[in-house]
Amino acid sequence: MMGETPSSQTVSTKTERIAQLARSAPQMAFTTLAHHIDKDWLREAYRRTNKHGAAGIDGVTAQQYEQNLERNLEDLLKRVKENTYRASPVRRVHIPKGKGETRPLGIPTFEDKVLQRAAVMLLEPIYEQDFLDCSYGFRPGRSTRDALRAFRDTLMEMRGGWVLEVDITKFYDTIDRERLRDVIRQRVRDGVVIRLIGK
């Protein structure tokens, strides 16, 4: 990741304020978050977005998007603020999984990835306050190795015990999306943000 810029410092200050508010009011639902999404916010989201991923359905790579970065970010911000932004369909590819099976993978457009990152930057400081310390999946500053180390330490403290490995087949295919939205709305009720994540 590139070094911090003045806009990333501004975003960092905003996210810390959001985190402090979420920490101090754990039952509060945020109703105004979208105003944080400005050009600096999108520029920082762009900076944090993986530039090496495959192109989406529009074929636009990170390098192509960067050629007119300021204009692209201005246009994206305008569409978000005017509620005319619509995510593009994802490009579907099938990844071999073994035993002749495949796993479908959706590849969004690069612009959608930038906006998804911007939404994560709004939500992460809120929900990080709510996660249990034993949760490691897809959290900032935590890795698989950290989870394994904590697991090992817990086993050593318990002096052994049973270890069960469970593979929940196609778990994410079975999630009730409306129930997931209800969980999100417990802490975030900003209509613009809900629309960005509510697809």
Coordinates of C-alpha atoms in Angstrom, one line a residue:
M1 CA 0.0 0.0 0.0
M2 CA 1.2 3.5 -0.8
G3 CA 2.2 5.9 1.9
E4 CA -0.4 8.2 3.6
T5 CA -1.4 11.4 1.7
P6 CA -3.1 14.5 3.1
S7 CA -6.5 13.1 2.0
S8 CA -5.8 9.7 3.7
Q9 CA -5.0 11.6 6.9
T10 CA -8.3 13.5 6.7
V11 CA -10.1 10.2 6.1
S12 CA -8.2 8.6 9.0
T13 CA -9.4 11.4 11.3
K14 CA -13.0 10.9 10.2
T15 CA -12.9 7.2 10.7
E16 CA -11.4 7.6 14.1
R17 CA -14.3 9.9 15.1
I18 CA -16.8 7.4 13.8
A19 CA -15.1 4.6 15.8
Q20 CA -15.1 6.8 19.0
L21 CA -18.8 7.5 18.6
A22 CA -19.6 3.8 17.9
R23 CA -17.5 2.8 21.0
S24 CA -19.2 5.4 23.2
A25 CA -22.7 4.6 22.1
P26 CA -22.9 0.8 21.4
Q27 CA -26.7 0.8 21.0
M28 CA -26.8 3.8 18.6
A29 CA -27.8 3.4 15.0
F30 CA -25.9 5.8 12.7
T31 CA -28.3 7.8 10.5
T32 CA -25.9 10.2 8.8
L33 CA -22.8 8.7 7.3
A34 CA -23.0 9.4 3.6
H35 CA -21.8 13.0 4.0
H36 CA -18.4 11.5 4.7
I37 CA -18.1 10.2 1.2
D38 CA -16.5 13.1 -0.6
K39 CA -13.7 13.3 -3.2
D40 CA -11.0 12.7 -0.6
W41 CA -12.9 9.7 0.7
L42 CA -13.2 8.2 -2.8
R43 CA -9.5 9.0 -3.5
E44 CA -8.5 7.1 -0.4
A45 CA -10.8 4.3 -1.3
Y46 CA -9.1 4.2 -4.7
R47 CA -5.7 4.1 -3.0
R48 CA -6.8 1.1 -0.8
T49 CA -8.4 -0.8 -3.7
N50 CA -6.4 -3.8 -5.1
K51 CA -5.0 -2.7 -8.5
H52 CA -4.1 -6.2 -9.5
G53 CA -7.4 -7.9 -9.7
A54 CA -9.2 -9.0 -12.8
A55 CA -11.3 -6.5 -14.8
G56 CA -15.1 -6.6 -14.4
I57 CA -17.7 -6.9 -17.1
D58 CA -16.7 -3.5 -18.6
G59 CA -13.1 -4.6 -19.1
V60 CA -11.7 -1.5 -17.4
T61 CA -8.5 -2.2 -15.5
A62 CA -7.2 -0.2 -12.5
Q63 CA -4.5 1.3 -14.8
Q64 CA -7.2 2.5 -17.3
Y65 CA -9.3 3.9 -14.5
E66 CA -6.3 5.8 -13.1
Q67 CA -5.7 7.6 -16.5
N68 CA -8.6 9.9 -15.8
L69 CA -8.7 9.3 -12.0
E70 CA -9.9 12.8 -10.9
R71 CA -12.6 12.9 -13.5
N72 CA -13.7 9.3 -12.8
L73 CA -13.9 10.0 -9.0
E74 CA -15.9 13.3 -9.6
D75 CA -18.3 11.4 -11.8
L76 CA -18.7 8.6 -9.3
L77 CA -19.2 11.0 -6.4
K78 CA -21.9 12.9 -8.4
R79 CA -23.8 9.7 -9.2
V80 CA -23.7 8.6 -5.5
K81 CA -24.8 12.0 -4.3
E82 CA -27.6 12.2 -6.9
N83 CA -28.7 8.6 -6.2
T84 CA -28.2 7.7 -9.8
Y85 CA -25.3 5.3 -9.2
R86 CA -26.1 1.7 -10.2
A87 CA -23.6 -1.1 -9.7
S88 CA -22.7 -2.9 -12.9
P89 CA -23.5 -6.6 -13.3
V90 CA -20.6 -8.8 -12.0
R91 CA -18.5 -10.9 -14.4
R92 CA -19.1 -14.5 -13.4
V93 CA -16.2 -17.0 -13.6
H94 CA -16.0 -20.5 -12.3
I95 CA -13.0 -21.5 -10.3
P96 CA -12.1 -25.3 -10.2
K97 CA -12.6 -26.7 -6.7
G98 CA -11.7 -30.3 -7.1
K99 CA -13.6 -33.5 -7.8
G100 CA -14.9 -31.8 -10.9
E101 CA -16.7 -29.1 -9.0
T102 CA -16.4 -25.4 -9.5
R103 CA -17.0 -22.4 -7.3
P104 CA -18.7 -19.4 -8.9
L105 CA -16.8 -16.1 -8.4
G106 CA -18.3 -12.7 -9.2
I107 CA -15.8 -10.0 -10.4
P108 CA -17.2 -6.4 -10.0
T109 CA -16.0 -3.6 -12.2
F110 CA -13.1 -1.6 -10.8
E111 CA -15.3 1.4 -10.1
D112 CA -17.7 -0.8 -8.1
K113 CA -14.6 -2.1 -6.2
V114 CA -13.7 1.5 -5.3
L115 CA -17.2 2.3 -4.1
Q116 CA -17.3 -1.0 -2.1
R117 CA -14.1 0.0 -0.5
A118 CA -15.5 3.4 0.4
A119 CA -18.5 1.7 2.0
V120 CA -16.2 -0.6 4.0
M121 CA -14.3 2.4 5.2
L122 CA -17.6 3.9 6.6
L123 CA -18.8 0.6 8.2
E124 CA -15.6 -0.9 9.5
P125 CA -15.0 1.6 12.3
I126 CA -18.6 1.0 13.5
Y127 CA -18.7 -2.8 13.4
E128 CA -15.2 -3.2 14.7
Q129 CA -16.5 -2.0 18.0
D130 CA -19.1 -4.7 18.1
F131 CA -17.0 -7.7 17.1
L132 CA -15.8 -10.1 19.8
D133 CA -12.1 -10.3 20.4
C134 CA -12.1 -13.9 19.3
S135 CA -13.3 -13.0 15.8
Y136 CA -10.6 -12.8 13.1
G137 CA -12.1 -13.2 9.7
F138 CA -11.5 -10.3 7.3
R139 CA -10.7 -7.8 10.1
P140 CA -8.1 -5.1 9.8
G141 CA -4.8 -6.0 11.5
R142 CA -5.8 -9.6 11.9
S143 CA -4.7 -12.6 9.9
T144 CA -5.1 -16.3 9.6
R145 CA -1.8 -16.7 11.5
D146 CA -3.2 -14.6 14.4
A147 CA -6.3 -16.8 14.6
L148 CA -4.2 -20.0 14.6
R149 CA -1.9 -18.6 17.3
A150 CA -4.9 -17.6 19.5
F151 CA -6.4 -21.1 18.8
R152 CA -3.2 -22.8 19.8
D153 CA -2.8 -20.6 23.0
T154 CA -6.4 -21.4 24.0
L155 CA -5.8 -25.2 23.5
M156 CA -2.6 -25.0 25.6
E157 CA -4.4 -23.2 28.4
M158 CA -7.1 -25.8 28.4
R159 CA -4.4 -28.5 28.3
G160 CA -6.0 -30.2 25.3
G161 CA -9.6 -31.2 24.5
W162 CA -11.6 -31.9 21.4
V163 CA -11.0 -30.0 18.1
L164 CA -13.7 -30.3 15.5
E165 CA -13.3 -29.0 11.9
V166 CA -16.6 -28.2 10.2
D167 CA -16.9 -27.3 6.6
I168 CA -20.3 -25.6 6.0
T169 CA -20.9 -26.4 2.3
K170 CA -22.2 -23.4 0.3
F171 CA -22.9 -21.5 3.5
Y172 CA -22.9 -18.1 1.8
D173 CA -25.4 -19.4 -0.8
T174 CA -27.9 -19.9 2.0
I175 CA -27.7 -16.6 3.8
D176 CA -31.0 -14.7 4.1
R177 CA -30.1 -11.4 2.6
E178 CA -33.0 -9.6 4.2
R179 CA -31.9 -10.8 7.6
L180 CA -28.4 -9.6 6.9
R181 CA -29.8 -6.2 6.0
D182 CA -31.7 -6.2 9.3
V183 CA -28.5 -6.9 11.2
I184 CA -26.8 -4.0 9.4
R185 CA -29.7 -1.6 10.1
Q186 CA -29.2 -2.2 13.8
R187 CA -26.2 0.1 13.6
V188 CA -26.5 1.9 10.3
R189 CA -29.7 3.5 9.0
D190 CA -28.3 6.0 6.5
G191 CA -30.3 5.5 3.4
V192 CA -27.5 6.2 1.0
V193 CA -25.2 3.8 2.7
I194 CA -27.9 1.1 2.9
R195 CA -28.5 1.4 -0.8
L196 CA -24.7 1.1 -1.5
I197 CA -24.5 -2.2 0.5
G198 CA -28.0 -3.4 0.1
K199 CA -27.7 -5.1 -3.3

